């Protein structure tokens, strides 16, 4: 083809095609799209939990950008002369004054504030539920351990982003929360006072913390979270999506819908659905009405002050901890605050972060896993997850012990002692009960495989006995109920080697063996029915 003909064909091509050709020549978008846009994603409702987190995060960014146009992150004191009459003439910070201005004088400002706050709560709640889904189904196993850590960091950073966010209006409620944080910082041995002075720019409340929280809230933490989120999505795309066991589903394939056009169309519609639900909640359910609370003053405390639910765990730890203090080398160590926030809380977070590596070490399983577990088939893991959730809700009760006392006319001391005891007892009971339920469900699955499903049809045999007819399961159901793996607990091995020399067993190996027996030993899993058992029951007799 001559150059004249090529130039003519280029002139005749649509503008969009010419732009696409230009981009492909420099970025290789054609080959990239061809290899990735038809990527398969499985279709299950629980996978939408991650999408709720993603979409609520987008909503937070969009509404946050709008709010930054009108918010003044300053603690300089001004006299209020705005539209809200009950506070006119009151002395307050510029931060509080600008928040009132957003709420009453900016078109749509109050609705945007409400959407922003509700989206933040739904974002963190969605991440917690999403991580629980990942935990209970074993989706954190190889090769997704790093993605679990990314999700964990997103949850923790989301908690601190929310805390810095609701502290910005400088109202009496958020100020009480900041005072609580200051007390926790001061409890840090040796360096607590220095950290407090650095953060607040002097004696609490100082004059800088709103400006500093503002920078952290809109720039530092969201930037880190954005990077983690991009990395999280890249790894999801790279590792391919997990899926539940079923016919045709293996560790080497994914059964579902292509990314384009089906999945993207559904995802786009779901985004607007999430946005609409959050907007409706924000329009009808008031949250953080700072005008009814008033500006922050260090000599006042808001009655019934409670943090957002995701900070209730740490609040509860401090409220129910005895007020212990000791003197060490001339320094007073406030153990009543230091132990919960410097020892217990970080330890819990570390255990959550490293759990995938801990379970891999216990099982000795280094294979890749793309098929999910049913929670009942991993009773120890499921019991641990429910025990942690129980522990969390017990601490939420402790964090709101004053409200429980006033609303239910109970003694606050009785509630505190209940939480102290339940802190140790409730998770153990939850673990044992959950484990028993899982084993009972495993027994039911085994019985269904061998004897079929109860049909509700009663039949009388010739000799007068009444029985219920059981219908055999189809191949799909049989596969689902028997696809899970059952691990053998680790063994220490012989006490002596082949030369008769006593073998040295490390403490780590002993610990791993004990944990492995706790996970997979006798009484921790119900044996799956074998093919021989199934044939013996079904051959010649039928299901009855």
mmCIF file of C-alpha atoms in Angstrom, residues 89 126 239 337:
data_model
loop_
_atom_site.group_PDB
_atom_site.id
_atom_site.type_symbol
_atom_site.label_atom_id
_atom_site.label_comp_id
_atom_site.label_asym_id
_atom_site.label_seq_id
_atom_site.Cartn_x
_atom_site.Cartn_y
_atom_site.Cartn_z
ATOM 1 C CA UNK A 89 -22.433 35.821 69.865
ATOM 2 C CA UNK A 126 -17.701 -2.896 55.284
ATOM 3 C CA UNK A 239 -3.912 -13.702 41.741
ATOM 4 C CA UNK A 337 -4.106 3.228 80.574
#
